[in-house]
Coordinates of C-alpha atoms and ligand atoms in Angstrom, one line a residue:
M6 CA 0.0 0.0 0.0
S7 CA 1.3 3.5 -0.8
K8 CA 3.0 5.3 2.0
L9 CA 0.8 8.3 1.1
L10 CA -2.4 6.4 1.9
R11 CA -3.6 6.1 5.5
K12 CA -6.4 3.8 6.5
P13 CA -8.5 4.5 9.6
N14 CA -6.6 3.2 12.7
L15 CA -9.2 3.4 15.5
K16 CA -7.7 3.8 19.0
E17 CA -9.9 4.6 22.0
T18 CA -7.8 7.0 24.1
S19 CA -10.3 7.8 26.8
P20 CA -13.9 6.8 27.5
G21 CA -15.9 7.8 24.4
V22 CA -12.9 9.3 22.5
T23 CA -11.6 7.4 19.5
I24 CA -8.7 8.6 17.4
V25 CA -9.4 7.6 13.8
H26 CA -6.4 9.3 12.2
E27 CA -3.3 11.0 13.5
V28 CA -0.9 12.5 11.0
T29 CA 2.2 14.2 12.5
S30 CA 5.7 15.2 11.4
E31 CA 6.9 12.2 13.5
N32 CA 4.9 9.6 11.6
S33 CA 4.8 11.3 8.1
S34 CA 7.0 13.2 5.7
L35 CA 4.9 16.3 6.3
E36 CA 6.5 19.2 8.2
Y37 CA 3.8 21.9 7.9
V38 CA 0.5 19.9 8.0
G39 CA -0.8 17.9 10.9
F40 CA -4.2 16.2 11.0
K41 CA -6.4 14.2 13.3
V42 CA -9.9 12.8 13.0
I43 CA -11.6 11.9 16.3
D44 CA -14.9 10.3 17.1
L45 CA -16.7 11.3 20.2
T46 CA -19.7 9.7 21.9
P47 CA -22.3 12.0 23.5
G48 CA -20.9 13.7 26.6
S49 CA -17.3 12.6 26.0
T50 CA -14.6 15.3 25.9
Y51 CA -11.3 15.7 24.1
T52 CA -8.7 18.2 25.4
E53 CA -5.4 19.3 23.9
E54 CA -2.7 21.9 24.8
L55 CA -1.2 23.5 21.7
A56 CA 2.5 24.4 21.7
K57 CA 3.7 26.3 18.6
V58 CA 0.9 25.1 16.4
E59 CA -2.5 26.4 15.5
C60 CA -5.6 24.2 15.1
C61 CA -8.8 24.5 13.1
I62 CA -11.4 22.3 14.7
V63 CA -14.0 21.2 12.1
A64 CA -17.3 19.8 13.2
L65 CA -17.5 17.2 10.4
T66 CA -20.7 15.6 11.7
G67 CA -22.8 15.9 14.8
K68 CA -22.9 18.7 17.4
I69 CA -20.1 19.7 19.7
N70 CA -19.2 22.4 22.3
V71 CA -15.7 23.9 22.0
S72 CA -13.9 26.0 24.6
D73 CA -10.4 27.5 24.7
H74 CA -11.1 28.0 28.5
E75 CA -11.7 31.7 27.8
Q76 CA -14.5 31.5 25.2
A77 CA -17.0 28.8 24.7
F78 CA -18.9 27.9 21.5
K79 CA -22.0 25.8 22.1
N80 CA -23.8 23.4 19.8
I81 CA -21.7 23.9 16.8
G82 CA -22.0 21.7 13.8
T83 CA -24.7 21.6 11.2
R84 CA -25.0 18.1 9.8
E85 CA -25.3 14.4 10.5
S86 CA -23.6 13.5 7.3
V87 CA -21.1 15.5 5.2
F88 CA -23.2 14.5 2.2
E89 CA -26.0 16.9 3.4
K90 CA -23.6 19.3 1.6
K91 CA -24.2 22.0 4.1
P92 CA -21.3 24.1 5.3
T93 CA -20.4 23.3 8.9
D94 CA -19.0 25.3 11.8
S95 CA -15.3 25.3 12.8
V96 CA -13.3 27.0 15.5
Y97 CA -9.7 28.4 15.1
V98 CA -7.5 28.0 18.1
S99 CA -4.0 29.6 18.0
N100 CA -0.6 28.5 19.4
D101 CA 0.1 28.3 23.1
R102 CA -3.6 27.9 23.9
S103 CA -5.5 24.8 25.0
F104 CA -9.0 23.7 24.0
E105 CA -11.7 21.2 24.9
V106 CA -14.2 19.6 22.6
E107 CA -17.3 18.1 24.2
A108 CA -19.7 16.0 22.1
V109 CA -23.3 17.0 22.4
S110 CA -24.3 14.2 20.0
Q111 CA -22.3 11.5 18.4
A112 CA -19.6 13.5 16.5
R113 CA -16.7 13.2 14.1
V114 CA -14.3 16.1 14.4
A115 CA -11.3 17.0 12.2
L116 CA -8.4 18.7 13.9
C117 CA -6.2 20.5 11.3
Y118 CA -2.8 21.8 12.4
S119 CA 0.1 23.9 11.2
P120 CA 3.0 25.7 12.8
S121 CA 2.2 29.0 14.4
F122 CA 4.3 31.4 16.5
K123 CA 2.2 34.6 16.7
Q124 CA -0.8 33.9 18.9
L125 CA -4.0 35.1 17.3
P126 CA -7.6 35.3 18.7
T127 CA -9.7 32.2 19.0
M128 CA -12.3 32.5 16.2
L129 CA -15.6 30.7 15.5
I130 CA -15.8 30.2 11.8
K131 CA -19.6 30.0 11.2
A132 CA -21.0 27.7 8.5
E133 CA -22.7 30.7 6.9
D134 CA -19.3 32.4 6.6
N135 CA -17.9 29.6 4.4
G136 CA -17.2 30.8 0.9
I137 CA -19.1 28.5 -1.5
E138 CA -17.9 27.9 -5.0
N139 CA -19.2 25.8 -7.8
R140 CA -16.1 25.1 -9.8
G141 CA -15.6 23.5 -13.2
K142 CA -17.6 22.3 -16.1
Y143 CA -18.3 19.1 -18.2
S144 CA -17.1 16.2 -15.9
N145 CA -14.9 18.4 -13.9
K146 CA -17.6 19.9 -11.7
R147 CA -17.3 20.2 -7.9
L148 CA -18.7 22.1 -5.0
V149 CA -16.2 23.8 -2.7
H150 CA -16.7 25.1 0.8
N151 CA -13.8 27.5 1.8
I152 CA -13.6 27.0 5.5
L153 CA -10.3 28.8 6.2
P154 CA -9.1 30.2 2.9
D155 CA -6.0 32.5 2.5
S156 CA -8.4 35.4 2.2
N157 CA -9.4 34.9 5.9
P158 CA -6.7 36.4 8.1
S159 CA -7.7 34.5 11.2
A160 CA -4.8 32.0 10.9
N161 CA -1.0 32.2 10.5
N162 CA -0.3 29.3 8.2
L163 CA -3.4 27.1 8.0
L164 CA -5.7 26.6 5.0
V165 CA -8.8 24.4 5.3
V166 CA -11.3 23.6 2.5
E167 CA -13.9 20.9 1.8
V168 CA -14.8 19.6 -1.7
F169 CA -17.8 17.6 -2.9
T170 CA -17.4 15.8 -6.3
E171 CA -20.4 14.3 -8.0
S172 CA -20.6 10.8 -9.6
G173 CA -18.4 10.4 -12.7
N174 CA -16.6 13.8 -12.2
W175 CA -13.0 14.8 -11.4
S176 CA -11.7 17.3 -8.9
S177 CA -8.3 18.7 -8.0
Y178 CA -8.3 18.5 -11.8
P179 CA -6.8 19.5 -14.2
P180 CA -3.9 18.3 -12.2
H181 CA -2.3 21.1 -10.2
K182 CA 0.5 21.4 -7.7
H183 CA 1.8 23.8 -5.1
D184 CA 5.2 22.4 -4.1
Q185 CA 7.5 25.3 -5.0
D186 CA 8.2 28.2 -2.7
N187 CA 8.4 30.5 -5.8
L188 CA 5.9 33.3 -5.4
P189 CA 4.3 35.0 -7.2
N190 CA 4.3 32.0 -9.6
E191 CA 3.7 29.2 -7.1
S192 CA 3.5 28.6 -3.4
F193 CA 4.7 25.7 -1.4
L194 CA 1.9 24.0 0.5
E195 CA 1.8 20.5 1.8
E196 CA -1.6 19.0 1.8
S197 CA -3.7 16.3 3.4
Y198 CA -7.0 14.8 2.1
Y199 CA -9.6 13.2 4.4
H200 CA -12.0 11.2 2.1
E201 CA -15.6 10.1 2.6
M202 CA -17.7 8.2 0.0
N203 CA -21.4 8.0 -0.6
P204 CA -22.5 5.2 -0.7
R205 CA -19.8 4.1 1.9
Q206 CA -18.5 1.1 -0.1
G207 CA -17.3 3.4 -2.9
F208 CA -13.8 4.4 -3.8
V209 CA -12.1 7.1 -5.8
F210 CA -8.8 7.1 -7.7
Q211 CA -6.2 9.6 -6.6
R212 CA -2.9 10.0 -8.2
V213 CA -0.1 12.0 -6.5
Y214 CA 2.9 12.6 -8.8
T215 CA 5.7 15.0 -9.5
D216 CA 7.1 16.4 -12.7
D217 CA 10.1 14.1 -12.4
R218 CA 8.0 11.2 -11.3
S219 CA 10.1 10.8 -8.2
I220 CA 6.7 10.5 -6.6
D221 CA 4.1 8.7 -8.7
E222 CA 1.4 6.9 -6.7
T223 CA -2.1 6.0 -7.9
M224 CA -4.3 4.9 -5.1
A225 CA -7.8 3.5 -4.7
V226 CA -9.0 5.6 -1.8
E227 CA -11.9 4.4 0.3
N228 CA -14.3 5.9 2.8
G229 CA -12.5 7.4 5.8
D230 CA -9.0 7.2 4.2
V231 CA -6.4 10.0 4.3
V232 CA -4.0 10.8 1.5
L233 CA -0.9 12.8 2.1
V234 CA 0.5 15.2 -0.5
P235 CA 4.0 16.2 0.3
A236 CA 4.5 17.4 -3.2
G237 CA 3.2 17.0 -6.7
Y238 CA -0.1 17.0 -8.7
H239 CA -3.0 15.3 -6.9
P240 CA -6.1 14.7 -9.1
V241 CA -9.1 12.8 -7.9
G242 CA -11.5 10.7 -10.1
V243 CA -14.9 9.6 -8.9
P244 CA -16.5 6.5 -10.4
D245 CA -20.0 6.5 -11.8
G246 CA -22.7 6.1 -9.1
Y247 CA -20.7 7.5 -6.2
E248 CA -20.3 10.9 -4.5
S249 CA -16.9 12.0 -3.1
Y250 CA -16.1 14.2 -0.2
Y251 CA -12.8 15.3 1.0
L252 CA -11.5 17.8 3.6
N253 CA -8.2 19.5 2.6
V254 CA -5.6 20.9 5.0
M255 CA -2.8 22.9 3.5
A256 CA 0.1 24.7 5.0
G257 CA 3.6 25.9 4.1
P258 CA 6.1 28.7 4.6
T259 CA 3.7 31.3 3.2
R260 CA -0.1 31.2 3.6
I261 CA -1.0 31.7 0.0
W262 CA -2.7 29.2 -2.3
K263 CA -1.0 29.7 -5.6
F264 CA -1.0 26.5 -7.6
H265 CA 0.5 25.6 -10.9
N266 CA -1.6 23.5 -13.4
E267 CA 0.2 20.7 -15.3
P268 CA 0.8 22.2 -18.7
A269 CA -0.1 19.0 -20.5
H270 CA -3.6 19.1 -19.2
E271 CA -4.3 22.8 -18.7
W272 CA -6.2 22.9 -22.1
I273 CA -9.1 21.3 -20.1
L274 CA -9.8 24.7 -18.7
N275 CA -10.1 26.3 -22.2
R276 CA -13.0 24.3 -23.4
K277 CA -16.1 26.3 -24.2
Ligands
LIG1 O1 -5.1 22.4 -3.7 C1 -6.2 22.3 -3.3 C2 -6.9 20.9 -3.4 O2 -6.2 20.2 -4.5 C3 -8.4 21.0 -3.6 O3 -9.0 21.8 -2.6 C4 -8.8 21.4 -5.0 O4 -8.5 22.8 -5.2 C5 -10.3 21.2 -5.2 C6 -10.7 21.6 -6.6 O5 -10.5 22.7 -7.0 O6 -11.1 20.6 -7.3

């Protein structure tokens, strides 16, 4: 199995708290992006102290209360399934703070991390404040919820976005990359993908590859899997009959999403 593909690895760490995924610089090649998925049963709590990292807490499904022990945000979260395709609530917590997540209902929560040294205010990112985009045409159509885009100054390094791709369509396509710290032409952003499928037994194909093919991995990605993108292009193809969801975390030396389309396939964008 590709080293870029992570299957769910459920570990109950305290009563009602199950870690589903944990991506760190210690167990991956990523230096800027960290990622966790946790499942919480009603009434259970997850707490964390942040050192020099910031965290965007995304209420993937279910209702949660979030506190940084100075502010409390109650009953956040908008959906029982990501495939309701409603934006959801998130909370940004900066470095050198601690937080608690309490499950009001059964909940799945994504914790998105990146390095951070200048403490910023804790911020509720309301569902209705997500920027919504319908991107693409032909079989390249996808729905994008910009949770924490580079236009939102609430974070130091973190970018968080969720993408819904319909049956038989492609997203993160035409293939693009952001693996060169070469602004204004391209930014260097590592990336993680947390995937869900509807129906659950589905899969997508994702390829992660570099111009020199030093990385060239094509994966069958299933419900609940994570794909790591240290560098390279990273298109996703969705088989007929299934819907795809993924949550992206991006981070790098500069918080700008400036990608570079693969020249061989950029013509896709010029179709009438
Ligand atoms: O770099 C960003 C990720 O590849 C996705 O968020 C991608 O941009 C989604 C899309 O536009 O299809």
